[in-house]
mmCIF file of C-alpha atoms in Angstrom:
data_model
loop_
_atom_site.group_PDB
_atom_site.id
_atom_site.type_symbol
_atom_site.label_atom_id
_atom_site.label_comp_id
_atom_site.label_asym_id
_atom_site.label_seq_id
_atom_site.Cartn_x
_atom_site.Cartn_y
_atom_site.Cartn_z
ATOM 1 C CA MET M 55 81.432 44.136 -3.126
ATOM 2 C CA ASP M 56 83.644 45.546 -5.830
ATOM 3 C CA LEU M 57 84.001 44.613 -9.400
ATOM 4 C CA ASN M 58 87.250 42.910 -8.789
ATOM 5 C CA THR M 59 85.784 40.701 -6.303
ATOM 6 C CA LEU M 60 82.857 39.634 -8.543
ATOM 7 C CA ARG M 61 85.315 38.460 -11.478
ATOM 8 C CA GLN M 62 87.233 36.659 -8.973
ATOM 9 C CA PHE M 63 84.157 35.121 -7.800
ATOM 10 C CA LEU M 64 83.303 34.201 -11.191
ATOM 11 C CA ALA M 65 86.743 32.485 -12.203
ATOM 12 C CA VAL M 66 86.152 30.365 -8.976
ATOM 13 C CA ALA M 67 82.660 29.616 -10.255
ATOM 14 C CA ARG M 68 83.740 28.610 -13.399
ATOM 15 C CA LEU M 69 86.709 26.553 -12.577
ATOM 16 C CA GLU M 70 85.534 25.157 -9.051
ATOM 17 C CA HIS M 71 89.165 24.761 -7.904
ATOM 18 C CA LEU M 72 90.700 27.720 -6.056
ATOM 19 C CA SER M 73 94.495 26.964 -7.269
ATOM 20 C CA ARG M 74 93.385 27.252 -10.752
ATOM 21 C CA ALA M 75 91.520 29.948 -10.619
ATOM 22 C CA ALA M 76 94.323 32.169 -8.467
ATOM 23 C CA ASP M 77 97.020 30.933 -11.382
ATOM 24 C CA GLU M 78 94.318 32.269 -13.630
ATOM 25 C CA LEU M 79 93.661 35.579 -12.280
ATOM 26 C CA ARG M 80 97.385 36.036 -11.176
ATOM 27 C CA VAL M 81 96.554 36.248 -7.325
ATOM 28 C CA ALA M 82 97.892 34.273 -4.585
ATOM 29 C CA GLN M 83 95.365 31.526 -3.343
ATOM 30 C CA PRO M 84 95.292 32.658 0.390
ATOM 31 C CA SER M 85 94.240 35.948 -0.810
ATOM 32 C CA LEU M 86 91.409 34.407 -2.926
ATOM 33 C CA SER M 87 90.083 32.385 -0.311
ATOM 34 C CA ARG M 88 89.865 35.308 1.870
ATOM 35 C CA THR M 89 87.951 37.102 -1.237
ATOM 36 C CA ILE M 90 85.414 34.472 -1.609
ATOM 37 C CA ALA M 91 84.839 34.129 2.270
ATOM 38 C CA ARG M 92 84.344 37.919 2.380
ATOM 39 C CA LEU M 93 81.609 37.586 -0.342
ATOM 40 C CA GLU M 94 80.004 34.778 1.157
ATOM 41 C CA SER M 95 80.135 36.532 4.533
ATOM 42 C CA GLU M 96 78.421 39.793 2.709
ATOM 43 C CA LEU M 97 75.763 38.136 1.073
ATOM 44 C CA GLY M 98 75.007 35.638 4.269
ATOM 45 C CA THR M 99 75.256 32.283 2.613
ATOM 46 C CA PRO M 100 77.768 29.911 1.324
ATOM 47 C CA LEU M 101 78.294 29.737 -2.428
ATOM 48 C CA PHE M 102 80.006 26.843 -2.589
ATOM 49 C CA ASP M 103 79.862 23.234 -1.235
ATOM 50 C CA ARG M 104 83.503 22.385 0.447
ATOM 51 C CA ALA M 105 82.919 18.540 1.171
ATOM 52 C CA GLY M 106 85.668 17.346 -1.015
ATOM 53 C CA ARG M 107 86.027 18.999 -4.155
ATOM 54 C CA LEU M 108 84.959 22.726 -4.311
ATOM 55 C CA ARG M 109 81.590 22.537 -6.156
ATOM 56 C CA LEU M 110 79.159 25.822 -6.988
ATOM 57 C CA ASN M 111 75.935 25.284 -4.887
ATOM 58 C CA GLN M 112 72.272 26.338 -5.691
ATOM 59 C CA ALA M 113 72.976 29.893 -3.994
ATOM 60 C CA GLY M 114 76.183 30.250 -6.113
ATOM 61 C CA ALA M 115 74.761 29.041 -9.134
ATOM 62 C CA LEU M 116 71.924 31.685 -8.883
ATOM 63 C CA PHE M 117 74.270 34.562 -7.702
ATOM 64 C CA ARG M 118 76.770 33.440 -10.674
ATOM 65 C CA ASP M 119 73.926 34.284 -13.262
ATOM 66 C CA HIS M 120 73.164 37.488 -11.879
ATOM 67 C CA VAL M 121 76.722 38.679 -11.716
ATOM 68 C CA GLU M 122 77.298 37.592 -15.422
ATOM 69 C CA ARG M 123 74.253 39.493 -16.450
ATOM 70 C CA ALA M 124 75.551 42.626 -14.604
ATOM 71 C CA LEU M 125 78.978 42.568 -15.578
ATOM 72 C CA GLY M 126 77.871 41.883 -19.266
ATOM 73 C CA GLU M 127 75.673 45.147 -18.882
ATOM 74 C CA LEU M 128 78.601 47.100 -17.764
ATOM 75 C CA GLU M 129 80.820 46.059 -20.744
ATOM 76 C CA ALA M 130 77.936 46.492 -23.216
ATOM 77 C CA GLY M 131 77.468 50.096 -21.854
ATOM 78 C CA ARG M 132 80.958 50.664 -22.177
ATOM 79 C CA ARG M 133 81.110 49.567 -25.927
ATOM 80 C CA ALA M 134 77.781 51.535 -26.403
ATOM 81 C CA VAL M 135 79.346 54.729 -25.356
ATOM 82 C CA ALA M 136 82.725 54.264 -27.095
ATOM 83 C CA GLU M 137 80.453 53.522 -30.278
ATOM 84 C CA VAL M 138 78.782 56.919 -29.478
ATOM 85 C CA GLY M 139 81.971 58.601 -28.875
ATOM 86 C CA GLY M 140 83.136 58.155 -32.386
ATOM 87 C CA GLU M 141 85.452 55.375 -32.136
ATOM 88 C CA GLY M 142 83.785 53.661 -35.327
ATOM 89 C CA PHE M 143 81.979 50.098 -35.203
ATOM 90 C CA GLY M 144 84.124 48.509 -32.994
ATOM 91 C CA PRO M 145 84.936 44.705 -32.882
ATOM 92 C CA VAL M 146 82.404 42.119 -33.206
ATOM 93 C CA ARG M 147 82.764 38.796 -30.857
ATOM 94 C CA LEU M 148 81.770 35.802 -32.455
ATOM 95 C CA ALA M 149 81.912 32.172 -31.039
ATOM 96 C CA SER M 150 81.883 28.892 -32.691
ATOM 97 C CA GLU M 151 82.525 25.306 -31.840
ATOM 98 C CA THR M 152 85.197 24.778 -35.048
ATOM 99 C CA PHE M 153 86.399 27.879 -36.886
ATOM 100 C CA LEU M 154 86.305 25.962 -40.107
ATOM 101 C CA THR M 155 82.312 26.533 -39.868
ATOM 102 C CA VAL M 156 82.813 30.172 -40.317
ATOM 103 C CA THR M 157 85.515 30.693 -42.572
ATOM 104 C CA GLY M 158 83.772 31.538 -45.679
ATOM 105 C CA PRO M 159 81.309 33.913 -43.926
ATOM 106 C CA LEU M 160 84.204 35.676 -42.133
ATOM 107 C CA ALA M 161 86.198 36.268 -45.520
ATOM 108 C CA ALA M 162 83.073 37.971 -46.938
ATOM 109 C CA PHE M 163 82.419 40.079 -43.980
ATOM 110 C CA LYS M 164 86.099 41.315 -43.863
ATOM 111 C CA ARG M 165 86.051 42.177 -47.626
ATOM 112 C CA ALA M 166 83.012 43.963 -46.943
ATOM 113 C CA HIS M 167 84.139 45.719 -43.719
ATOM 114 C CA PRO M 168 87.944 45.727 -43.791
ATOM 115 C CA SER M 169 88.138 48.138 -40.889
ATOM 116 C CA VAL M 170 86.102 46.240 -38.236
ATOM 117 C CA GLU M 171 87.979 43.984 -36.080
ATOM 118 C CA VAL M 172 86.672 40.480 -35.537
ATOM 119 C CA GLU M 173 87.280 38.548 -32.334
ATOM 120 C CA LEU M 174 86.914 34.723 -32.451
ATOM 121 C CA HIS M 175 86.201 32.313 -29.711
ATOM 122 C CA GLN M 176 86.192 28.581 -30.007
ATOM 123 C CA LEU M 177 83.495 27.375 -27.301
ATOM 124 C CA THR M 178 81.527 24.243 -26.411
ATOM 125 C CA ALA M 179 77.745 24.837 -26.073
ATOM 126 C CA ALA M 180 77.905 25.520 -22.345
ATOM 127 C CA GLU M 181 80.608 27.744 -22.768
ATOM 128 C CA MET M 182 78.550 29.794 -25.575
ATOM 129 C CA ALA M 183 75.643 30.115 -23.053
ATOM 130 C CA ARG M 184 77.577 31.467 -20.136
ATOM 131 C CA ALA M 185 79.394 33.679 -22.621
ATOM 132 C CA LEU M 186 76.412 35.170 -23.950
ATOM 133 C CA ARG M 187 74.944 35.741 -20.846
ATOM 134 C CA ALA M 188 77.874 37.722 -19.569
ATOM 135 C CA GLN M 189 77.852 39.476 -22.971
ATOM 136 C CA ASP M 190 81.456 38.480 -23.460
ATOM 137 C CA VAL M 191 80.519 37.645 -27.069
ATOM 138 C CA ASP M 192 78.202 39.246 -29.303
ATOM 139 C CA LEU M 193 76.858 35.943 -31.607
ATOM 140 C CA CYS M 194 77.349 32.156 -31.446
ATOM 141 C CA VAL M 195 77.096 29.831 -34.234
ATOM 142 C CA ALA M 196 76.506 26.263 -32.901
ATOM 143 C CA SER M 197 75.479 22.739 -33.547
ATOM 144 C CA GLN M 198 73.397 22.167 -30.865
ATOM 145 C CA PRO M 199 70.626 23.910 -28.594
ATOM 146 C CA LEU M 200 72.324 26.117 -25.700
ATOM 147 C CA PRO M 201 71.359 25.659 -22.299
ATOM 148 C CA ALA M 202 70.358 29.351 -21.728
ATOM 149 C CA GLU M 203 67.331 31.487 -21.332
ATOM 150 C CA GLY M 204 66.896 34.803 -23.167
ATOM 151 C CA LEU M 205 68.275 34.040 -26.235
ATOM 152 C CA GLU M 206 67.007 34.778 -29.882
ATOM 153 C CA THR M 207 67.988 31.861 -32.249
ATOM 154 C CA ALA M 208 67.766 31.737 -35.982
ATOM 155 C CA ARG M 209 68.266 28.430 -37.781
ATOM 156 C CA LEU M 210 70.840 28.581 -40.315
ATOM 157 C CA LEU M 211 71.287 25.136 -41.938
ATOM 158 C CA ASP M 212 69.682 21.616 -41.448
ATOM 159 C CA GLU M 213 72.207 19.006 -42.914
ATOM 160 C CA GLN M 214 72.752 15.359 -43.059
ATOM 161 C CA VAL M 215 75.860 13.654 -41.060
ATOM 162 C CA TRP M 216 77.636 10.999 -42.720
ATOM 163 C CA LEU M 217 79.804 8.143 -41.644
ATOM 164 C CA VAL M 218 83.320 8.769 -42.844
ATOM 165 C CA THR M 219 85.584 5.700 -43.415
ATOM 166 C CA PRO M 220 89.316 5.445 -44.659
ATOM 167 C CA LEU M 221 89.438 3.710 -48.224
ATOM 168 C CA GLY M 222 89.728 0.311 -48.089
ATOM 169 C CA HIS M 223 87.840 0.168 -44.929
ATOM 170 C CA PRO M 224 84.980 -2.773 -45.138
ATOM 171 C CA LEU M 225 82.233 -0.494 -45.082
ATOM 172 C CA ALA M 226 83.988 1.992 -47.679
ATOM 173 C CA ASP M 227 81.695 0.685 -50.629
ATOM 174 C CA ARG M 228 78.444 0.712 -48.706
ATOM 175 C CA THR M 229 75.774 3.224 -49.657
ATOM 176 C CA SER M 230 74.228 3.284 -46.117
ATOM 177 C CA VAL M 231 74.615 1.538 -42.688
ATOM 178 C CA ARG M 232 72.724 0.775 -39.873
ATOM 179 C CA VAL M 233 73.776 2.143 -36.351
ATOM 180 C CA ALA M 234 73.582 -1.604 -34.883
ATOM 181 C CA GLU M 235 76.308 -2.814 -37.468
ATOM 182 C CA LEU M 236 78.673 -0.076 -36.244
ATOM 183 C CA ALA M 237 78.564 -1.435 -32.684
ATOM 184 C CA ASP M 238 82.245 -2.748 -32.639
ATOM 185 C CA GLN M 239 83.810 -0.055 -35.045
ATOM 186 C CA PRO M 240 86.666 2.146 -33.526
ATOM 187 C CA PHE M 241 85.252 5.929 -33.383
ATOM 188 C CA VAL M 242 87.262 9.144 -33.839
ATOM 189 C CA THR M 243 85.116 11.814 -32.271
ATOM 190 C CA THR M 244 85.360 14.865 -29.919
ATOM 191 C CA ARG M 245 85.152 15.035 -26.221
ATOM 192 C CA LYS M 246 81.546 15.387 -24.280
ATOM 193 C CA GLY M 247 80.250 18.778 -24.919
ATOM 194 C CA HIS M 248 80.634 18.987 -28.789
ATOM 195 C CA TRP M 249 77.787 17.962 -30.947
ATOM 196 C CA GLN M 250 79.398 15.170 -32.627
ATOM 197 C CA ARG M 251 79.898 13.436 -29.336
ATOM 198 C CA ARG M 252 76.421 14.309 -28.425
ATOM 199 C CA LEU M 253 75.136 13.026 -31.903
ATOM 200 C CA LEU M 254 77.151 9.639 -31.702
ATOM 201 C CA ASP M 255 76.104 9.104 -28.186
ATOM 202 C CA ARG M 256 72.566 9.773 -28.755
ATOM 203 C CA LEU M 257 72.277 7.297 -31.998
ATOM 204 C CA PHE M 258 73.859 4.716 -30.005
ATOM 205 C CA ALA M 259 71.789 5.103 -26.907
ATOM 206 C CA ALA M 260 68.705 4.603 -29.223
ATOM 207 C CA GLU M 261 70.147 1.244 -30.115
ATOM 208 C CA ASP M 262 70.953 0.536 -26.277
ATOM 209 C CA LEU M 263 74.358 0.525 -27.414
ATOM 210 C CA THR M 264 77.801 2.255 -26.380
ATOM 211 C CA PRO M 265 80.190 3.590 -29.007
ATOM 212 C CA ARG M 266 83.738 2.204 -29.271
ATOM 213 C CA ILE M 267 85.806 5.432 -29.019
ATOM 214 C CA VAL M 268 89.736 5.086 -29.791
ATOM 215 C CA CYS M 269 90.140 8.723 -30.042
ATOM 216 C CA GLU M 270 88.423 12.234 -28.626
ATOM 217 C CA GLY M 271 89.752 15.544 -28.661
ATOM 218 C CA ASP M 272 88.440 19.172 -28.662
ATOM 219 C CA GLU M 273 89.057 20.269 -32.523
ATOM 220 C CA PRO M 274 86.392 19.040 -34.547
ATOM 221 C CA SER M 275 88.196 19.726 -37.593
ATOM 222 C CA ALA M 276 90.603 17.027 -36.712
ATOM 223 C CA VAL M 277 88.245 14.330 -36.658
ATOM 224 C CA ALA M 278 88.317 13.915 -40.740
ATOM 225 C CA ASP M 279 92.310 13.886 -40.806
ATOM 226 C CA LEU M 280 92.357 11.208 -37.931
ATOM 227 C CA ILE M 281 89.868 9.155 -39.933
ATOM 228 C CA GLN M 282 91.993 9.370 -43.291
ATOM 229 C CA ALA M 283 95.038 8.556 -41.201
ATOM 230 C CA GLY M 284 93.286 5.096 -40.521
ATOM 231 C CA LEU M 285 92.522 5.475 -36.725
ATOM 232 C CA GLY M 286 89.090 4.832 -37.321
ATOM 233 C CA VAL M 287 85.426 5.938 -38.330
ATOM 234 C CA GLY M 288 83.737 9.132 -37.454
ATOM 235 C CA LEU M 289 80.502 11.506 -38.255
ATOM 236 C CA ILE M 290 81.303 14.091 -40.411
ATOM 237 C CA PRO M 291 78.574 16.851 -41.518
ATOM 238 C CA ASP M 292 77.625 17.302 -45.352
ATOM 239 C CA MET M 293 79.267 20.802 -45.395
ATOM 240 C CA ALA M 294 82.473 19.166 -45.033
ATOM 241 C CA ARG M 295 82.329 17.050 -48.339
ATOM 242 C CA GLY M 296 82.950 20.054 -50.548
ATOM 243 C CA THR M 297 86.282 20.549 -48.663
ATOM 244 C CA ALA M 298 87.307 16.804 -48.666
ATOM 245 C CA LEU M 299 86.375 15.539 -51.696
ATOM 246 C CA ASN M 300 89.876 15.168 -52.787
ATOM 247 C CA LEU M 301 90.921 13.293 -49.559
ATOM 248 C CA PRO M 302 91.242 9.483 -49.053
ATOM 249 C CA ALA M 303 87.856 8.837 -47.436
ATOM 250 C CA ALA M 304 84.460 7.180 -48.188
ATOM 251 C CA TRP M 305 81.406 8.986 -47.006
ATOM 252 C CA VAL M 306 78.528 6.205 -46.037
ATOM 253 C CA ALA M 307 74.897 7.388 -45.262
ATOM 254 C CA VAL M 308 73.494 6.327 -41.699
ATOM 255 C CA ASP M 309 70.470 4.826 -41.758
ATOM 256 C CA SER M 310 68.887 6.812 -39.094
ATOM 257 C CA PRO M 311 66.508 10.167 -39.511
ATOM 258 C CA ASP M 312 68.303 11.588 -36.608
ATOM 259 C CA CYS M 313 71.914 11.749 -38.038
ATOM 260 C CA ARG M 314 71.464 15.397 -39.306
ATOM 261 C CA ARG M 315 73.279 18.695 -37.554
ATOM 262 C CA ILE M 316 71.203 21.744 -37.410
ATOM 263 C CA LEU M 317 73.285 24.857 -37.339
ATOM 264 C CA ALA M 318 71.979 27.685 -35.604
ATOM 265 C CA LEU M 319 72.798 31.323 -34.868
ATOM 266 C CA HIS M 320 72.268 32.705 -31.123
ATOM 267 C CA TRP M 321 72.479 36.192 -29.610
ATOM 268 C CA GLY M 322 71.243 37.441 -26.434
ATOM 269 C CA ALA M 323 67.500 38.674 -26.782
ATOM 270 C CA ASP M 324 68.237 41.740 -24.249
ATOM 271 C CA SER M 325 71.910 42.675 -25.258
ATOM 272 C CA ARG M 326 72.552 45.919 -26.660
ATOM 273 C CA MET M 327 74.312 44.778 -29.844
ATOM 274 C CA SER M 328 76.684 47.029 -31.598
ATOM 275 C CA SER M 329 76.977 48.273 -35.049
ATOM 276 C CA ALA M 330 79.672 45.884 -36.062
ATOM 277 C CA ALA M 331 77.640 42.795 -34.366
ATOM 278 C CA ARG M 332 74.403 43.802 -36.217
ATOM 279 C CA LEU M 333 76.337 43.850 -39.582
ATOM 280 C CA MET M 334 77.720 40.178 -38.746
ATOM 281 C CA ARG M 335 73.975 39.120 -37.834
ATOM 282 C CA THR M 336 72.911 40.201 -41.142
ATOM 283 C CA LEU M 337 75.544 38.425 -43.199
ATOM 284 C CA LEU M 338 75.498 34.993 -41.252
ATOM 285 C CA LEU M 339 71.628 35.211 -41.627
ATOM 286 C CA ASP M 340 71.807 35.746 -45.220
ATOM 287 C CA TRP M 341 74.455 33.542 -45.988
ATOM 288 C CA SER M 342 73.761 30.423 -48.113
ATOM 289 C CA TRP M 343 75.079 27.929 -45.779
ATOM 290 C CA ALA M 344 74.511 24.754 -47.901
ATOM 291 C CA ARG M 345 76.262 26.356 -51.186
ATOM 292 C CA GLY M 346 79.077 28.036 -49.081
ATOM 293 C CA GLU M 347 78.806 31.479 -50.809
ATOM 294 C CA PRO M 348 76.460 34.886 -50.118
ATOM 295 C CA SER M 349 72.920 34.311 -50.847
ATOM 296 C CA GLY M 350 72.424 37.238 -53.062
ATOM 297 C CA ARG M 351 69.749 38.661 -51.216
ATOM 298 C CA SER M 352 70.023 42.546 -50.695
#
């Protein structure tokens, strides 16, 4: 098996769809099908279940994890050689669920290191886990645990999450609200896989309720704007209050100790981190996330 075969396998494993993988890879679907068949023949076992929709099976998932680590090591080796060869710091690759969370630290990093290229990736927690395992990214800032072994994690912030409503909403003048009182409220939130949706579902499940969702999307930063437009109510972290105080919305405390967000930094425990990535990690760990400014520590 060659590297091209392994990369094609990873695309099929991620999408679990031959035609979409072929379009992404820009190869003919029959050719891709033959590549996967040859790989399965070489390994001596099927990697996908083909009854109905294509699904990665247990052997395929096991093989995928090893391939991601192997290709990640090759990429890490390439970047290490480039750095030793005098090409400078190289880029740092950072993933986050929303870029608004990291704009302050990124601006400070670019001021301190203007020649370092920063690559940004907007990913869900599951996508971050795969990207770290494959060493496609160096660092991840996430608001929920990453489902992967072999990661180092450092907590950055533990903050309150508020119920945000349009001004004039029946709950807008309340100081706090119970989850049970929100059963009939229209919620604006993110799709499954994002931390806001996970928190919303968990809070309602604890009360044996299901939230009434009228709008869901993939961009967490758009939720506040849609709430202010009058589409419904939603959960917004305390960090956003500093940037949204002048916008027409009400912030109401949710009477639950679990209505919080824990922001954490993740990186591969065994990855060979570049100099640029180490600089970025230091800045993110030293950043004062509650104040949105450098901590002042050396």
